PDB file of C-alpha atoms in Angstrom:
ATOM      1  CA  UNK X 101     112.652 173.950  38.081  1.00  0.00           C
ATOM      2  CA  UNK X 102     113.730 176.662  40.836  1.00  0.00           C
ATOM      3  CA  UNK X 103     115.541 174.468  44.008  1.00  0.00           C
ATOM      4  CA  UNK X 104     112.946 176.597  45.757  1.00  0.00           C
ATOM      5  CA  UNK X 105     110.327 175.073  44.615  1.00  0.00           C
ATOM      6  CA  UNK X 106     108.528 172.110  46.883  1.00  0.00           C
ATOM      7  CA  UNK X 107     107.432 168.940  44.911  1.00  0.00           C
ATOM      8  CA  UNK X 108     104.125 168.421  46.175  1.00  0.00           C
ATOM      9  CA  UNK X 109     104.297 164.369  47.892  1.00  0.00           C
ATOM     10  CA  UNK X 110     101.418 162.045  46.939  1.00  0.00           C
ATOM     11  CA  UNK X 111      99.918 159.295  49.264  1.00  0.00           C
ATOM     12  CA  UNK X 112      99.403 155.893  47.743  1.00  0.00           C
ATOM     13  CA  UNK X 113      96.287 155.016  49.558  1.00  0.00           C
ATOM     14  CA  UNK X 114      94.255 158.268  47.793  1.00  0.00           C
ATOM     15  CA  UNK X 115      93.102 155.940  45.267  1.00  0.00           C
ATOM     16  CA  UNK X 116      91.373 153.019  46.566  1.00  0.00           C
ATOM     17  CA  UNK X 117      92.861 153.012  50.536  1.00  0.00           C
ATOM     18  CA  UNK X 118      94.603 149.823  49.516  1.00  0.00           C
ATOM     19  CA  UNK X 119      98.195 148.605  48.452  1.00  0.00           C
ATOM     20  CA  UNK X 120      99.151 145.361  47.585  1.00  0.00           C
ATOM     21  CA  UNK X 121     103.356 144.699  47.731  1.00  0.00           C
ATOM     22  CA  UNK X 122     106.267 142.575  48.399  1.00  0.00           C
ATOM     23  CA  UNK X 123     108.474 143.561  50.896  1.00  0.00           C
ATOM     24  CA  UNK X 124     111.925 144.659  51.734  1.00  0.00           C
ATOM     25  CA  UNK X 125     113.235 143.304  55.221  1.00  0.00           C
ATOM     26  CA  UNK X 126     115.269 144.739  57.360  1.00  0.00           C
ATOM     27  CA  UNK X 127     115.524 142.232  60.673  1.00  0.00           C
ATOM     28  CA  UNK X 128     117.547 144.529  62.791  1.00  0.00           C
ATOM     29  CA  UNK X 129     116.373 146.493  66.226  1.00  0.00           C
ATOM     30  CA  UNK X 130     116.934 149.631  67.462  1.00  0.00           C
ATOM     31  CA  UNK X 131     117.421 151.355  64.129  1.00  0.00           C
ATOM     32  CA  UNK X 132     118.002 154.795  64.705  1.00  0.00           C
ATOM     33  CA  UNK X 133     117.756 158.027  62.455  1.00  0.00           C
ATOM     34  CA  UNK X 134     121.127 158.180  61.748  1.00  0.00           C
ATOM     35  CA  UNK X 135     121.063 154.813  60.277  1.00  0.00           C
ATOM     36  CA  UNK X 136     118.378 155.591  58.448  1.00  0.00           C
ATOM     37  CA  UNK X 137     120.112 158.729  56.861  1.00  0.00           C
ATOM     38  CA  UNK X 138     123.724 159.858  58.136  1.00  0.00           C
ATOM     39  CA  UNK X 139     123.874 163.419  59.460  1.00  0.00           C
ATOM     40  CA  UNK X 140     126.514 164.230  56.640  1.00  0.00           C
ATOM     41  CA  UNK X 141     123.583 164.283  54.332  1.00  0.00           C
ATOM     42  CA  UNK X 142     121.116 166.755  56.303  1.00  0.00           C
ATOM     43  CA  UNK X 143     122.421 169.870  54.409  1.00  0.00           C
ATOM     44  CA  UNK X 144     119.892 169.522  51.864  1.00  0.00           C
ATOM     45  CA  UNK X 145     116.577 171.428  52.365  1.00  0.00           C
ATOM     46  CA  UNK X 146     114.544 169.854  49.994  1.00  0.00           C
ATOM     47  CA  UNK X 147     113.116 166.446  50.093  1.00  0.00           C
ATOM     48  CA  UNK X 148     113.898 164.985  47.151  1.00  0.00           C
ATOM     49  CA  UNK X 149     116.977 163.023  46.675  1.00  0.00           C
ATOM     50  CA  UNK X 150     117.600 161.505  49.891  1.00  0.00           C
ATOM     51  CA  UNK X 151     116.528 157.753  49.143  1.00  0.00           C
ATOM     52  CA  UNK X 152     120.112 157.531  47.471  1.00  0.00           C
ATOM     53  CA  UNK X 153     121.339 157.341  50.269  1.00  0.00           C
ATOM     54  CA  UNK X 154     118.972 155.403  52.986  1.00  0.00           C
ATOM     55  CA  UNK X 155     120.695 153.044  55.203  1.00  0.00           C
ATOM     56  CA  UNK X 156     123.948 154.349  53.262  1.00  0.00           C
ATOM     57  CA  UNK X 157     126.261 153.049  55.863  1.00  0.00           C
ATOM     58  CA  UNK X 158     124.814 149.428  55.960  1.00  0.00           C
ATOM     59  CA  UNK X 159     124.689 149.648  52.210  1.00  0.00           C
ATOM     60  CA  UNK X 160     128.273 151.184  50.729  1.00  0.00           C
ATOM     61  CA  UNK X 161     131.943 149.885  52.483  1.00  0.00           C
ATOM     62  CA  UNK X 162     134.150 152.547  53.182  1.00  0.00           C
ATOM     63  CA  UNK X 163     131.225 154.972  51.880  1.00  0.00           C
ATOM     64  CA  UNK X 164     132.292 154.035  48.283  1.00  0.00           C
ATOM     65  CA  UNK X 165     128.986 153.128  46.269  1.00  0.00           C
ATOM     66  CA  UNK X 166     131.279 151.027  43.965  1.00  0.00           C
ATOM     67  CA  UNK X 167     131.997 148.675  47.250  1.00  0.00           C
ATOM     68  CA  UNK X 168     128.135 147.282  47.433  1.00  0.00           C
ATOM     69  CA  UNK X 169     127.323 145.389  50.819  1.00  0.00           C
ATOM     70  CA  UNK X 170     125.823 142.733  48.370  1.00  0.00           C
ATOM     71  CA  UNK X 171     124.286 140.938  51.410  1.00  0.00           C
ATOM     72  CA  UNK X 172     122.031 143.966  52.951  1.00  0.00           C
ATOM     73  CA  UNK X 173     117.839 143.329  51.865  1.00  0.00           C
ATOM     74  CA  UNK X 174     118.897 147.025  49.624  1.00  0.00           C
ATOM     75  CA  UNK X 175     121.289 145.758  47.893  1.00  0.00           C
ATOM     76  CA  UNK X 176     120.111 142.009  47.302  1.00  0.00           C
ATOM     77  CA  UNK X 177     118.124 141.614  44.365  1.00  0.00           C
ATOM     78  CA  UNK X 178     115.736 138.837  45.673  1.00  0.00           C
ATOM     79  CA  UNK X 179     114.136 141.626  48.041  1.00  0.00           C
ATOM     80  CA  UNK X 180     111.756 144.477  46.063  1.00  0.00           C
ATOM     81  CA  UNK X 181     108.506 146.619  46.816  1.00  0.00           C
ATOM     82  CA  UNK X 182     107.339 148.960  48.586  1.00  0.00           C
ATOM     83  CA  UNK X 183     106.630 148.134  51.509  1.00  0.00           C
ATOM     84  CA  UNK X 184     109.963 148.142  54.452  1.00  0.00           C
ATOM     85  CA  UNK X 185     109.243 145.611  56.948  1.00  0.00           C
ATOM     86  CA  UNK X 186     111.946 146.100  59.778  1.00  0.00           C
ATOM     87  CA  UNK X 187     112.746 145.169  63.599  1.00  0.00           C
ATOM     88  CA  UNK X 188     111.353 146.163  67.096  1.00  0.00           C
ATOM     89  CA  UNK X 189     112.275 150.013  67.987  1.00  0.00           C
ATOM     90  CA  UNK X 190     112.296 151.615  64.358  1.00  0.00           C
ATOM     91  CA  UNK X 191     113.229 155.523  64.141  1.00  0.00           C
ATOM     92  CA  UNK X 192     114.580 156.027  67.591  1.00  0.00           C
ATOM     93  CA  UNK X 193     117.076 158.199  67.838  1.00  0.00           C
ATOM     94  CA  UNK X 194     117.365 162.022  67.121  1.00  0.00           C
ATOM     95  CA  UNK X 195     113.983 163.825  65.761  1.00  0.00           C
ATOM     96  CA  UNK X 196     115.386 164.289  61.852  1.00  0.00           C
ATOM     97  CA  UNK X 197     112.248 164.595  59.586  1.00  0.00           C
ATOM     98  CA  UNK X 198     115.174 163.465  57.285  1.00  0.00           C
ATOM     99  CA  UNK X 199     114.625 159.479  57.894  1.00  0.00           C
ATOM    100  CA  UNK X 200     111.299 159.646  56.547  1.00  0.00           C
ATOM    101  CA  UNK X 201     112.217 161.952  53.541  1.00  0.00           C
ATOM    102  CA  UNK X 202     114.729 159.414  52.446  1.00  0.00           C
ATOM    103  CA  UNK X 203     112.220 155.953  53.424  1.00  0.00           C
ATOM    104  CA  UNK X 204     110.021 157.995  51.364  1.00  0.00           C
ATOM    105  CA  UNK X 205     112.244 158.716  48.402  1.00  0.00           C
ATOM    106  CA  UNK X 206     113.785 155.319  48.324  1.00  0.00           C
ATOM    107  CA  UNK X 207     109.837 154.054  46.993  1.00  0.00           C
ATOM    108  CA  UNK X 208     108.637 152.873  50.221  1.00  0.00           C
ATOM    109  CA  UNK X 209     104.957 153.537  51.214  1.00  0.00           C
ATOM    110  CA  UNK X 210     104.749 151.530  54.259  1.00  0.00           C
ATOM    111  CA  UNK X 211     107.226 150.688  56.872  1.00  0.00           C
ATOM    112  CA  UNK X 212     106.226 148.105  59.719  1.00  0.00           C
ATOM    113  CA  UNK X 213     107.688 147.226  63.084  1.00  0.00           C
ATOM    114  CA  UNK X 214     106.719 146.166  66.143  1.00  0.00           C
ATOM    115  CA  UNK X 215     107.650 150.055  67.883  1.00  0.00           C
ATOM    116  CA  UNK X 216     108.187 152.992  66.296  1.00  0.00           C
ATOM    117  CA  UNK X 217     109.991 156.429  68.032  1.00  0.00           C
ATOM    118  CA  UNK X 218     106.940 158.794  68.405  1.00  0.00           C
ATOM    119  CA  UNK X 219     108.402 161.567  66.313  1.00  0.00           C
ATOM    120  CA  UNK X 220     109.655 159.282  63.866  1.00  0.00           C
ATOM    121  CA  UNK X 221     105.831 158.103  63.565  1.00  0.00           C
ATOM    122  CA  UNK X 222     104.806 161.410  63.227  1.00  0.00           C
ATOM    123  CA  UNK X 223     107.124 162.637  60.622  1.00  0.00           C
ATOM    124  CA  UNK X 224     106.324 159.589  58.514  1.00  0.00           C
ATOM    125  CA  UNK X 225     102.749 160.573  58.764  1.00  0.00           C
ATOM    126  CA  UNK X 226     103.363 163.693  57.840  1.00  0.00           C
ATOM    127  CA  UNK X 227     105.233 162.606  54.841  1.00  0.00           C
ATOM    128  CA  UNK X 228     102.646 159.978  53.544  1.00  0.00           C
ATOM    129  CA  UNK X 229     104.749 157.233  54.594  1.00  0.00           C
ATOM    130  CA  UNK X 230     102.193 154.720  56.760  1.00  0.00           C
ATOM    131  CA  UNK X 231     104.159 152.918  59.438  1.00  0.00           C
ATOM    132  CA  UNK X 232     102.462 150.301  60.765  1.00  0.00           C
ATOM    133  CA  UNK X 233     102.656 148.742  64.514  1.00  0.00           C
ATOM    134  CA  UNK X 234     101.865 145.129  64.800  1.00  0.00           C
ATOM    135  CA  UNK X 235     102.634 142.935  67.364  1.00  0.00           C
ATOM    136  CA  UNK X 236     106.002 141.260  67.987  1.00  0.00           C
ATOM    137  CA  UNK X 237     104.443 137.758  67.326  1.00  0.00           C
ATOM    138  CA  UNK X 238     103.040 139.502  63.925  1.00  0.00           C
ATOM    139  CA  UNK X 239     106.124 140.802  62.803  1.00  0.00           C
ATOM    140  CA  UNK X 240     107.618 137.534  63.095  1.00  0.00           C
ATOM    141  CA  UNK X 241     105.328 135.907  60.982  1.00  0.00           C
ATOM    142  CA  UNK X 242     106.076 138.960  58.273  1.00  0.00           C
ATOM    143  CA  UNK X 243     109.764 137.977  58.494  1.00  0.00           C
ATOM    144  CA  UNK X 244     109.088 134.297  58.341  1.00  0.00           C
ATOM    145  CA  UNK X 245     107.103 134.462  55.037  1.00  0.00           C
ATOM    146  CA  UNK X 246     109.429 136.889  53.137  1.00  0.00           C
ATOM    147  CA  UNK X 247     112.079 134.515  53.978  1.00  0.00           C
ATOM    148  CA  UNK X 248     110.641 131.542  53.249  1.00  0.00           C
ATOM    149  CA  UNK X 249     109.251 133.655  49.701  1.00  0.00           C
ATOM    150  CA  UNK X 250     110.696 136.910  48.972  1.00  0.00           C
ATOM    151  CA  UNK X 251     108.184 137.625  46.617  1.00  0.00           C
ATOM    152  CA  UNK X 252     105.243 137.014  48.944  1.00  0.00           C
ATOM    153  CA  UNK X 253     102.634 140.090  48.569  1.00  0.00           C
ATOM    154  CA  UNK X 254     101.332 141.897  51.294  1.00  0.00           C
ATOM    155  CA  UNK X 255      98.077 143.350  51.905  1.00  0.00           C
ATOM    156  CA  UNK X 256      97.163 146.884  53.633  1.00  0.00           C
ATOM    157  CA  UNK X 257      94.012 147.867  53.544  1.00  0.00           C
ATOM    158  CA  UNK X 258      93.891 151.816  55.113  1.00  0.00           C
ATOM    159  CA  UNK X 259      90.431 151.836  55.393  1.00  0.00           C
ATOM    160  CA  UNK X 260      89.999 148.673  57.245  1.00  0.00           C
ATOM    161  CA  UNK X 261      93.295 149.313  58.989  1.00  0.00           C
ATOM    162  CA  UNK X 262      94.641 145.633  58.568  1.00  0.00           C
ATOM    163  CA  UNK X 263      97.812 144.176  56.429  1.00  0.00           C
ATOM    164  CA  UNK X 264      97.575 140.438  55.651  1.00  0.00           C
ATOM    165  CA  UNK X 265     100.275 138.131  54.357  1.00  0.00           C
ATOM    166  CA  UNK X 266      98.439 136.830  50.876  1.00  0.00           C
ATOM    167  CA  UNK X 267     100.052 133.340  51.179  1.00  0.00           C
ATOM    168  CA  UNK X 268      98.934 132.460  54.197  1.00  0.00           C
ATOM    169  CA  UNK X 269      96.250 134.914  54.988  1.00  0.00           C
ATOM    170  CA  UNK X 270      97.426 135.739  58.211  1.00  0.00           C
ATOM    171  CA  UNK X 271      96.274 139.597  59.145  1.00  0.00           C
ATOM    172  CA  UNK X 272      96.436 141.921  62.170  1.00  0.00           C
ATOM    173  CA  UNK X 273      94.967 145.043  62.725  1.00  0.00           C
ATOM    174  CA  UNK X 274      96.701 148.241  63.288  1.00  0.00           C
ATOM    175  CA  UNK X 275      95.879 151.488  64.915  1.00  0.00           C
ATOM    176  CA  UNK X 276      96.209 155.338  63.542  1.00  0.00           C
ATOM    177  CA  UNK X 277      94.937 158.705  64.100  1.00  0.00           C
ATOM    178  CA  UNK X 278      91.422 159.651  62.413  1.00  0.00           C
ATOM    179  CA  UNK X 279      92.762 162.776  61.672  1.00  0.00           C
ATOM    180  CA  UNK X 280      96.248 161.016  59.446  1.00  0.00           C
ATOM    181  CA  UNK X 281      94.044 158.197  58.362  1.00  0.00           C
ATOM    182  CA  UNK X 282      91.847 160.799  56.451  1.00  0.00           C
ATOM    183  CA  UNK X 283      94.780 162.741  55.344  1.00  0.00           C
ATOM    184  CA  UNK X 284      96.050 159.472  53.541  1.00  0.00           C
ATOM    185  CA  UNK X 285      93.254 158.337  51.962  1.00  0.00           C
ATOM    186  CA  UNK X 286      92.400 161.556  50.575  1.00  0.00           C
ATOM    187  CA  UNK X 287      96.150 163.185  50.186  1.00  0.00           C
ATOM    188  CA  UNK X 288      95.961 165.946  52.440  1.00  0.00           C
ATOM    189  CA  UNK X 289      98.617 167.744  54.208  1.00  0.00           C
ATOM    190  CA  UNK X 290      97.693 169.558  57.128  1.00  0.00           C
ATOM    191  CA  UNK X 291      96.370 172.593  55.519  1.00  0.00           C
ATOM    192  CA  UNK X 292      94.732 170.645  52.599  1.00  0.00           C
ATOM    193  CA  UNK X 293      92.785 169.243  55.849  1.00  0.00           C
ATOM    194  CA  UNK X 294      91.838 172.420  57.198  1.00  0.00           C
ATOM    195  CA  UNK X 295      90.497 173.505  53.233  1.00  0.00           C
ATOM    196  CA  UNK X 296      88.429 170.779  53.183  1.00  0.00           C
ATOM    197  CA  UNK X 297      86.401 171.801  56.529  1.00  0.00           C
ATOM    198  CA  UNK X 298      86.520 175.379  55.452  1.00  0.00           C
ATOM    199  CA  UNK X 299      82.352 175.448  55.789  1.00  0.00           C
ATOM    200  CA  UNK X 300      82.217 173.737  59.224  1.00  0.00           C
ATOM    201  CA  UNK X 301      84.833 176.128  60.225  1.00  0.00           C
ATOM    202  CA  UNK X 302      83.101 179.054  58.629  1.00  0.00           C
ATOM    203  CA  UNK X 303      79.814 178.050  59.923  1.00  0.00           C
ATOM    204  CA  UNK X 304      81.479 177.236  63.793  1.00  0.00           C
ATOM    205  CA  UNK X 305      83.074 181.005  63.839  1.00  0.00           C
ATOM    206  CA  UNK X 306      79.492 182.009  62.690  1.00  0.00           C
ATOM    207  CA  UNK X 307      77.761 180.304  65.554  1.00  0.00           C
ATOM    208  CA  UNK X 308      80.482 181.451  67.914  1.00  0.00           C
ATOM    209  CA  UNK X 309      79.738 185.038  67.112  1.00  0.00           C
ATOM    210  CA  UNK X 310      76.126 185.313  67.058  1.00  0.00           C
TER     211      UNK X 310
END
C-alpha cells in the first residue's frame, strides 16, 4: 500500500448508534495534547500508527518500552475496552489533530470527561472518536464503578445521546452537534455529508436561480 494512501476511518455507532464497553480510566486533570501524544512523534503524516504511543510518557520510564509503568490504567491488565473515561479539562493544550489520531488508533471510540478543549472536541469529532461531557458529579460515579469493577460495561446510546453504567443503571445525557451526530451514525466525513444532500443542494441552487 502507497504511504500516500489515506485509510478511510470508520465510526462505531454506523451500525446500530449504540456501543456497549468497559472502560479504561484515566483519573487525572488537565491532560494536555502533549500528554496525549509527545511532539517528537508529530512527523508522521498519516494517521495510522500513533496509538503506540498514546500517553507514551506516563506509560514507558526513561522512554524505554521495555521499562513498563505497570501501574498506569494502559499498562494494567485489569483495565480494557473501548471506551477512555478520564478527568476534568481533557485535550487542553496545543491544537494537534494528533491526540485524537492516536486515542483513535489506540481502539478507543469514546472518551468522557467532565470538559473537553474545544478544538480537541472538534478534532475528535472529526475523527469518529465521540467524547462525551457529563457532569463532574457523573464522572465521579464512572470512576467509582470501574474501580469498584473494572469490568463494569458501559452504555452509549448515540441516538438517544445518553451513556449509562449497566450495574447500577445510573445514566446522564450528553449534548452534540446535529450535524456530527449524523455524521457518526451514518459514517460520514464532511464531504460524505455534503454527498448525501447533493439533491437539496441541487434543488436550493435551482430555486436560487429561477
Amino acid at each position: 500500500m502507497s504511504t500516500n494512501q489515506v485509510i478511510k476511518q470508520k465510526s462505531a455507532f454506523s451500525q446500530g448508534g449504540t456501543l456497549a464497553s468497559s472502560a479504561v480510566p484515566v483519573n487525572i486533570e488537565n491532560i494536555d495534547t502533549d500528554q496525549i501524544i509527545p511532539a517528537r512523534f508529530l512527523k508522521a503524516t498519516s494517521r495510522e500508527g500513533f496509538g503506540k504511543n498514546l500517553f507514551r510518557d506516563w506509560r514507558y520510564a526513561n522512554d524505554n518500552e521495555n521499562e513498563i509503568i505497570s501501574h498506569f490504567p494502559l499498562n494494567d491488565s485489569r483495565y480494557a475496552g473501548s471506551i477512555l473515561v478520564a478527568a476534568k479539562n481533557f485535550g487542553c493544550g496545543s491544537s494537534r489533530e494528533h491526540a485524537a489520531w492516536a486515542i483513535k488508533d489506540a481502539g478507543f471510540e469514546v472518551v468522557v470527561s467532565s470538559f473537553f478543549a474545544d478544538i480537541f472536541k472538534n478534532n475528535a469529532l472529526n475523527n469518529f472518536l465521540l467524547p462525551i461531557t457529563v457532569s463532574d458529579g457523573f464522572l465521579a460515579k464512572l470512576f467509582e464503578a470501574i474501580s469498584n469493577d473494572p469490568a463494569t460495561n458501559f452504555e452509549v446510546n448515540l441516538p438517544e445521546q445518553t451513556i449509562r453504567i449497566s450495574t447500577t443503571g445510573d445514566a446522564e445525557q450528553f449534548d452534540i452537534s446535529t450535524y456530527k451526530k449524523t455524521c457518526l451514525l451514518n459514517g460520514y466525513d464532511d464531504i460524505d455529508y455534503l454527498l448525501s444532500i447533493r439533491d437539496e443542494i441541487t434543488a436550493f441552487e435551482q430555486k436560487s436561480n429561477s
